[in-house]
Short mmCIF file of C-alpha atoms in Angstrom, two decimals:
data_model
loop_
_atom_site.label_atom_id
_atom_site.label_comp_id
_atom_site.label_asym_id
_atom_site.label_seq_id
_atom_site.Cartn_x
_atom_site.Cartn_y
_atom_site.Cartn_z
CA UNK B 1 0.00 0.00 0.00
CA UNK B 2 1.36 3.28 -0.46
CA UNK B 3 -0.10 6.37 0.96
CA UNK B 4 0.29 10.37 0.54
CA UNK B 5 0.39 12.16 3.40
CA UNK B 6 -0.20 15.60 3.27
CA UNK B 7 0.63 18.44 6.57
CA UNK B 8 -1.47 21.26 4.77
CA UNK B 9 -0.19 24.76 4.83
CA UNK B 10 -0.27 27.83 2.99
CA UNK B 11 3.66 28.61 3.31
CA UNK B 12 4.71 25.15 3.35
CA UNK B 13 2.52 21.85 2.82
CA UNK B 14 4.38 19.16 3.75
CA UNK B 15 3.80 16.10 1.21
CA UNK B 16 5.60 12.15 2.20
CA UNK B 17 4.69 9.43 0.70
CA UNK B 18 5.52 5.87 2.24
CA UNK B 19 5.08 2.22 0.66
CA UNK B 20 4.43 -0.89 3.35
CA UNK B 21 1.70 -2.61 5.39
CA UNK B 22 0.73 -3.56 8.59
CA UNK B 23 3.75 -5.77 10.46
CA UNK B 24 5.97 -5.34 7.15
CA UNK B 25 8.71 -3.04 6.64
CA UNK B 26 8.19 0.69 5.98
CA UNK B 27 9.83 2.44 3.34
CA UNK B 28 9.80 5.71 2.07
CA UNK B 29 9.31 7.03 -1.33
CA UNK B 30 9.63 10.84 -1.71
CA UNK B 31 9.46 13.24 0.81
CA UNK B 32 9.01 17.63 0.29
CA UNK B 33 7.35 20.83 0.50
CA UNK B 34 5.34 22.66 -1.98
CA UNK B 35 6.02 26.43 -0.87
CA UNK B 36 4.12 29.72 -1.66
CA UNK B 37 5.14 33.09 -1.33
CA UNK B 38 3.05 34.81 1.73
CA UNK B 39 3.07 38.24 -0.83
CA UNK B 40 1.63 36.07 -3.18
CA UNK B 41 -2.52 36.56 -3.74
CA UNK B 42 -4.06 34.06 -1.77
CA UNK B 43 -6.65 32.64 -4.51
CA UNK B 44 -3.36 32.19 -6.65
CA UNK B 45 -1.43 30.58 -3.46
CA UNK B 46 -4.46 27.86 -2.96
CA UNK B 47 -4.03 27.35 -7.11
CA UNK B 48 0.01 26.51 -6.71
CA UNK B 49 -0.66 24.01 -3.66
CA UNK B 50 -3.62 21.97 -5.74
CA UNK B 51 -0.50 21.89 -8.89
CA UNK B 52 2.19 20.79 -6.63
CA UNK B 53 -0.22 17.55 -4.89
CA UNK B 54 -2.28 17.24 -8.78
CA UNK B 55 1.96 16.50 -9.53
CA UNK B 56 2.84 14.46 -6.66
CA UNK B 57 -0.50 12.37 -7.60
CA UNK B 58 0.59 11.87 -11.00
CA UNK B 59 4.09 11.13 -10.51
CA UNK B 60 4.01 8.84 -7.08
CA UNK B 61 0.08 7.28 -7.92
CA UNK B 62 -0.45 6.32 -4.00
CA UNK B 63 -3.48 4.00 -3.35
CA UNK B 64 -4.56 6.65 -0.64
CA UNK B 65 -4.24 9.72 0.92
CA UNK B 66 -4.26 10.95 4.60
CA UNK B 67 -4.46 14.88 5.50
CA UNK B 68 -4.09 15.92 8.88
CA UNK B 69 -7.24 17.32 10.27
CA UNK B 70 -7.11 21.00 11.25
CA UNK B 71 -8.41 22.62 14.56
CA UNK B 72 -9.80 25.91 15.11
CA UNK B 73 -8.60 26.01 18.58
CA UNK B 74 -4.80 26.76 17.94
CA UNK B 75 -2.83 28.96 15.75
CA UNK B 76 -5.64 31.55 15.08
CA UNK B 77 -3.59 33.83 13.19
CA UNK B 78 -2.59 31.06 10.46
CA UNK B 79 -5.38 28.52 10.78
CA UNK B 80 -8.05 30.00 8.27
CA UNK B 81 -5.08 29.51 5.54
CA UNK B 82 -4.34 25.70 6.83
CA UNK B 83 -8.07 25.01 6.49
CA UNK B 84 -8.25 26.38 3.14
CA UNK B 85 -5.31 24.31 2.08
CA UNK B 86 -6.35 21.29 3.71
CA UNK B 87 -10.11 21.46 1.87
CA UNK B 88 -7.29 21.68 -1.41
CA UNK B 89 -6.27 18.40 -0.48
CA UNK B 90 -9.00 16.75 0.25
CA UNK B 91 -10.65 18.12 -3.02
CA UNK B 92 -7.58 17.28 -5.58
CA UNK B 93 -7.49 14.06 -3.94
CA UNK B 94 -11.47 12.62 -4.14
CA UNK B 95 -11.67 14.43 -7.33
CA UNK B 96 -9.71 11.38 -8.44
CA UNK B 97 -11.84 9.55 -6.85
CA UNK B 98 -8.83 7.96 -4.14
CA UNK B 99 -9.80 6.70 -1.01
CA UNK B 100 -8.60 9.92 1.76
CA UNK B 101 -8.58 10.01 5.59
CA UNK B 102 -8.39 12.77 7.86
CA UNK B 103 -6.00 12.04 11.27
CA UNK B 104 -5.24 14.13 14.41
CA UNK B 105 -1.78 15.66 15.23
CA UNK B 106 -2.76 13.16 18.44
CA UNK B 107 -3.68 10.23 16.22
CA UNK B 108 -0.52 10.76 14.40
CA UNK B 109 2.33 11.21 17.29
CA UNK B 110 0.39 8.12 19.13
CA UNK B 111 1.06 6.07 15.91
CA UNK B 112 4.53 6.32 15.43
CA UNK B 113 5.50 7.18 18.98
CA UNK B 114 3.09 5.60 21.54
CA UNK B 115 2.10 9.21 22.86
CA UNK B 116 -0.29 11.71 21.63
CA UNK B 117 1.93 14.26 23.56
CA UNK B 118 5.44 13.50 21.61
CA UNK B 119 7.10 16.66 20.15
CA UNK B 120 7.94 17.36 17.13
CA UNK B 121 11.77 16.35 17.35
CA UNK B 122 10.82 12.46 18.85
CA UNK B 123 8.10 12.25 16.41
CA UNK B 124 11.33 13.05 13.48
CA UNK B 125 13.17 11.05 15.21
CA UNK B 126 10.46 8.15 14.73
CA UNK B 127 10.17 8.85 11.48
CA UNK B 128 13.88 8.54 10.67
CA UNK B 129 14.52 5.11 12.52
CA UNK B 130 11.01 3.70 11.22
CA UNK B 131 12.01 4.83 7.33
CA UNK B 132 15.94 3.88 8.15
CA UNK B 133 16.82 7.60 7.08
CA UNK B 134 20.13 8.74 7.51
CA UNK B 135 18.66 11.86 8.89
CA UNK B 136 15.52 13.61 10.32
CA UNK B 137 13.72 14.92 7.29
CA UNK B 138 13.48 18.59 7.22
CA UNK B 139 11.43 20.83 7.61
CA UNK B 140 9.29 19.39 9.98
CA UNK B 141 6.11 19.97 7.42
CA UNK B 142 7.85 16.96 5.49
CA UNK B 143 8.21 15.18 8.55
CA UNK B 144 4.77 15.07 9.67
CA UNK B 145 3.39 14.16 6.23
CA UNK B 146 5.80 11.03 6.05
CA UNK B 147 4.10 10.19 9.55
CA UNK B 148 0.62 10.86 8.67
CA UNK B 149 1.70 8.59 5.48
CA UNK B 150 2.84 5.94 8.42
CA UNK B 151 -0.04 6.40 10.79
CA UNK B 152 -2.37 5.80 7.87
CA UNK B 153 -0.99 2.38 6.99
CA UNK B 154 -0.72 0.90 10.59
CA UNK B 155 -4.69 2.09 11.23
CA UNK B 156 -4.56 -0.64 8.99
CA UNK B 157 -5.58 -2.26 6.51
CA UNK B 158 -9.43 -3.15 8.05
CA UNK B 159 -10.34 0.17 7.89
CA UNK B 160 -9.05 1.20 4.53
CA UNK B 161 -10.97 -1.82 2.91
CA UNK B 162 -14.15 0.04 4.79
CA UNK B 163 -13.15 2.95 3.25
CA UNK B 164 -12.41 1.97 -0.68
CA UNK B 165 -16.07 -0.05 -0.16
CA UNK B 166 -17.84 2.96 1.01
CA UNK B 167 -15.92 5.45 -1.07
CA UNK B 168 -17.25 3.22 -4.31
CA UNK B 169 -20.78 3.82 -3.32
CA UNK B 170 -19.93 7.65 -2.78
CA UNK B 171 -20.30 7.29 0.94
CA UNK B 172 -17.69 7.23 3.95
CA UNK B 173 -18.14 6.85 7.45
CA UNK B 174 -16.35 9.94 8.38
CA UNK D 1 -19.69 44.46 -14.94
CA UNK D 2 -21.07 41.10 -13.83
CA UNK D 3 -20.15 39.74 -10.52
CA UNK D 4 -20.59 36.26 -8.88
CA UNK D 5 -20.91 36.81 -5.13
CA UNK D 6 -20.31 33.42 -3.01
CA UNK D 7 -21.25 33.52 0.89
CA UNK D 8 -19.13 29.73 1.31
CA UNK D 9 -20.66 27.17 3.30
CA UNK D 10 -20.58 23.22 3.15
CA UNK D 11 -23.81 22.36 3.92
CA UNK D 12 -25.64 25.42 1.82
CA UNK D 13 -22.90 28.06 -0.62
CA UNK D 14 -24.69 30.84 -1.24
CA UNK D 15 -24.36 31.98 -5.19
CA UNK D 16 -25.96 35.81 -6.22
CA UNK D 17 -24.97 36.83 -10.08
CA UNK D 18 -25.94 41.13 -10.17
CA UNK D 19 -25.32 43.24 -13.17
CA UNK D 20 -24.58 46.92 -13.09
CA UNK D 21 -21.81 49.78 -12.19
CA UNK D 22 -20.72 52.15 -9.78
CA UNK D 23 -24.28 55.15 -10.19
CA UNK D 24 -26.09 52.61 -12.35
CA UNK D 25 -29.05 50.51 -11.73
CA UNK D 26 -28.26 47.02 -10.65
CA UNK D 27 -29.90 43.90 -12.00
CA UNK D 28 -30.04 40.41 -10.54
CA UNK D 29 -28.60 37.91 -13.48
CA UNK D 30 -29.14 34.41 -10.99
CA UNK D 31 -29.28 33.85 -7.40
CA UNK D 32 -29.14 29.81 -5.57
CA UNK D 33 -27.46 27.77 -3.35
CA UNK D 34 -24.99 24.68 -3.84
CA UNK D 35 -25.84 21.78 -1.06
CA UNK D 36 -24.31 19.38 -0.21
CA UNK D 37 -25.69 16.69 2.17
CA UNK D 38 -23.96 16.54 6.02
CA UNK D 39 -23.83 13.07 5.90
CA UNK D 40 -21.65 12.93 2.68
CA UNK D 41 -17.77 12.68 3.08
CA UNK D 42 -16.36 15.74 3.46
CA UNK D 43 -13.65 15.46 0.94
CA UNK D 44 -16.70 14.30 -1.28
CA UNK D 45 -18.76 17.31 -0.40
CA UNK D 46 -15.89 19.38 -1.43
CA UNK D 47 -15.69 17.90 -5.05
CA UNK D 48 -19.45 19.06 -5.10
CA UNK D 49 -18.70 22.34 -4.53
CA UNK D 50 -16.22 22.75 -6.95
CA UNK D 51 -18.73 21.36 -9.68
CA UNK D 52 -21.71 23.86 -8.71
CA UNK D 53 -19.43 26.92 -8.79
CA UNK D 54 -17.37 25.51 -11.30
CA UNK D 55 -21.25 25.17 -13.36
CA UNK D 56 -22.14 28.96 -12.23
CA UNK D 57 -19.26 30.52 -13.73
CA UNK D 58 -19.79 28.27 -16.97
CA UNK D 59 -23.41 29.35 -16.97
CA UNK D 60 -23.00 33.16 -16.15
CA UNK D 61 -19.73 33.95 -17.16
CA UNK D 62 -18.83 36.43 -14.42
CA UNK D 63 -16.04 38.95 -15.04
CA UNK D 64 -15.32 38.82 -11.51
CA UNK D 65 -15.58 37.01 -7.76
CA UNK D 66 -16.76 38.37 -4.76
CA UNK D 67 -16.14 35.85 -2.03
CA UNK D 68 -17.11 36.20 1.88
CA UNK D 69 -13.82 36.64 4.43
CA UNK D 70 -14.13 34.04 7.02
CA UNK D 71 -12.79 34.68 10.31
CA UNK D 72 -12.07 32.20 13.51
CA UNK D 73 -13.43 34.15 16.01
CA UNK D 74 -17.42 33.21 15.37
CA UNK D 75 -19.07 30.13 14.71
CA UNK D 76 -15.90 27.80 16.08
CA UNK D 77 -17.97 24.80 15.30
CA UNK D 78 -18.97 24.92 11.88
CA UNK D 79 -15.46 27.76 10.72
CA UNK D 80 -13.33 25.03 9.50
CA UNK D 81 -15.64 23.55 6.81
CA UNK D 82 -16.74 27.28 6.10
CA UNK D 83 -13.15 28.18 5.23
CA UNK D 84 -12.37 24.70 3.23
CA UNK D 85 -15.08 25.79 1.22
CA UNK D 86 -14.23 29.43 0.73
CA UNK D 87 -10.61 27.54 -0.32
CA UNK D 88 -12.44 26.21 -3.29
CA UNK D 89 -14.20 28.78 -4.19
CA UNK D 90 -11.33 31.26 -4.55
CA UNK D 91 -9.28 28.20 -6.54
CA UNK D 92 -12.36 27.32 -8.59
CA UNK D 93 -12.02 31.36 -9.73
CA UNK D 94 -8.60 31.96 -9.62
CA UNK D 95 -7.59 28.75 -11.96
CA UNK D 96 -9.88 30.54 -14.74
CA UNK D 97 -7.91 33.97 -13.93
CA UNK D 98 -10.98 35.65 -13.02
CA UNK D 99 -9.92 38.58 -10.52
CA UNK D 100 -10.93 37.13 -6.90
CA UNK D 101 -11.68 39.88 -3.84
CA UNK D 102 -12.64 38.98 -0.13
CA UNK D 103 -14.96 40.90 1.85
CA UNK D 104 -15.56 40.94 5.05
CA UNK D 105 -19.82 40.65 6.54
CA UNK D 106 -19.35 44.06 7.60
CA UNK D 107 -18.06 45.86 4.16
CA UNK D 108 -20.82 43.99 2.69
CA UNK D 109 -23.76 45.38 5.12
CA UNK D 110 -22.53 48.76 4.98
CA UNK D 111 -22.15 48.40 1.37
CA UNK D 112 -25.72 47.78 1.39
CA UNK D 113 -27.36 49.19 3.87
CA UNK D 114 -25.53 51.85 5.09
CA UNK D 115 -24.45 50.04 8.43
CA UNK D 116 -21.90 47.23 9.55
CA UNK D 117 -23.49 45.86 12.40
CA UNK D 118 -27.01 45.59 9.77
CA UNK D 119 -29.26 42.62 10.96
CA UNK D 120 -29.88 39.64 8.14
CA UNK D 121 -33.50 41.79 7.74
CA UNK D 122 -32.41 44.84 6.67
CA UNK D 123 -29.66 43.28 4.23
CA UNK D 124 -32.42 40.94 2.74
CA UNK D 125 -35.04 43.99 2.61
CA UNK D 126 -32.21 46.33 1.02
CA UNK D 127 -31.02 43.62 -1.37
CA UNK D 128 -34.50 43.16 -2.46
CA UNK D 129 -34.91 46.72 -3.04
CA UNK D 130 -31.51 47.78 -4.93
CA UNK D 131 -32.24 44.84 -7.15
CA UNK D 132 -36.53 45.54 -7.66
CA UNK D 133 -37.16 42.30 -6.72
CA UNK D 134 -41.15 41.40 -5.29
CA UNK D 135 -39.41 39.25 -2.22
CA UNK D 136 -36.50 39.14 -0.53
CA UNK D 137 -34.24 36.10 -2.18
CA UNK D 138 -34.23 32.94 0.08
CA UNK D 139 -32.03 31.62 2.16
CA UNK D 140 -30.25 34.19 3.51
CA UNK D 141 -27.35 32.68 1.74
CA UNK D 142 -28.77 33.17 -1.37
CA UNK D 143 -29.66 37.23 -0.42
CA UNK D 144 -25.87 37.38 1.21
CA UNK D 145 -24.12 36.11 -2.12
CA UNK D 146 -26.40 39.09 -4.15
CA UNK D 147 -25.27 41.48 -1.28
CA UNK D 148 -21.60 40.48 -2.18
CA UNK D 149 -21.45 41.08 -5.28
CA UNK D 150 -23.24 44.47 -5.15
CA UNK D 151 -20.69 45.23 -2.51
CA UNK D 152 -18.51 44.22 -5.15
CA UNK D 153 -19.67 46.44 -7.38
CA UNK D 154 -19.96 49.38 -5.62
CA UNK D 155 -16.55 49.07 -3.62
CA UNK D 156 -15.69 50.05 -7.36
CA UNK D 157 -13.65 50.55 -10.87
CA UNK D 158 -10.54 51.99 -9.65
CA UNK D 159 -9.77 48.63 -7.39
CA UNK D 160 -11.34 46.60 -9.85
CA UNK D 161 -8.68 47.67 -12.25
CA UNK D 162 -5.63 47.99 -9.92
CA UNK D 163 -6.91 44.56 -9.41
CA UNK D 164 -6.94 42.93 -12.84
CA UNK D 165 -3.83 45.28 -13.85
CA UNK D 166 -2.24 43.19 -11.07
CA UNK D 167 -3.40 39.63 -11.61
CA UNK D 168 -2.04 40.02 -14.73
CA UNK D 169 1.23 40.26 -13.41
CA UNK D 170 0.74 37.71 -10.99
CA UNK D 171 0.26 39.18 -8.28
CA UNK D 172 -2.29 41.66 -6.43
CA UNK D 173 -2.02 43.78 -3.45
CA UNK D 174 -4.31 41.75 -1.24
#
């Protein structure tokens, strides 16, 4: 199975995608950032980020994608922009008609590090032993999306066959 | 000038096409709403959105988009599918390089009725009147969209211009 995850942002949207299943070996197929200038109009910003994943769809074709869900709670200033990006996502990927899960910052840390709480340099470092990196990827946007990629696979396997048969009658259960 | 003013929204996106310029009569060209059902994935409802605007600006052929500001502060639990759908709106009118403006609920009331703190009432009862319609346009979606883009209108040639002088460059000052 391999899975895009996607950290949605307006300056940087982190994109990882990682091939493996449940109990196998992880590993990890491309990892970056599609950046937009903040000067840039925002309409036109929101049209870069759908080109950069529409190219990351065509050139990595994963079987599904995972986008981390968005809160209103924190980052006030910035959060409108990560919601608009994030619906991006979510749109450019159904649109295509792939199967796409939303997970929590918690869901995410808890996956690859056993705690909801783990910052963000154990959660890199998590990511780099689990993908047998040499290093930490950086910035921590492409972290996050290679471990939403690896949180998506280990929710396993049950859930994503729930999701392809729902998302082929044009329902989901989220 | 024709202007397609969207008040975003998942579960109803306001749409108002008006007619006119700045000391002319205005004239209502289409008003509606996109829906899109709650218990539909959200990814899903997205796509949906895209394909009504995406149909409105095929239909009407606006030479510009008015589109509601979103802020955190109000509304905490329904904001973040408000702004994922304001995300695809400005994309849907950005990717055909149609000059895209935000405005906030208060430019738009005092646009049209004189007042920024103006109830939903007196917008729907002024709306009604600038545009010599026999009832006030329903939902108040629908009558918010038309209030848009007379704001739109209104708020006038000189920014309209600066506006589409600068989009053709790539970049505008907003």
């Amino acid at each position: 199975m391999r899975v895009l995850g996607i950290d949605p942002g307006l300056t940087r949207c982190g994109l990882g995608v990682v091939e493996g299943s449940v109990g196998r070996p992880l590993s990890m197929v491309a990892v970056g950032v599609v950046r937009t200038p903040p000067d840039l109009d925002l309409a036109l910003r929101l049209c870069e980020i759908e080109r950069g994943i529409e190219a990351w769809l065509d050139l990595h074709r994963p079987d599904a994608v995972a986008v981390e869900r968005v809160f209103s709670q924190h980052n006030v200033r910035t959060v409108m922009g990560t919601a608009q990006a994030s619906g991006i996502a979510l749109l450019v990927a159904a649109r295509r008609g792939l199967p796409v899960a939303l997970h929590t910052p918690s869901e995410v840390k808890a996956a690859v590090s056993g705690s909801g709480r783990a910052d963000k340099a154990q959660v890199g470092a998590m990511v780099t032993r689990l993908l047998r990196l040499d290093a930490p990827p950086k910035p921590a946007d492409a972290a996050d999306a290679l471990a939403l990629a690896i949180c998506h696979i280990w929710r396993g396997s049950a859930q994503a066959r729930i999701d392809a048969a729902m998302a082929a009658t044009g329902r989901t259960t989220r």
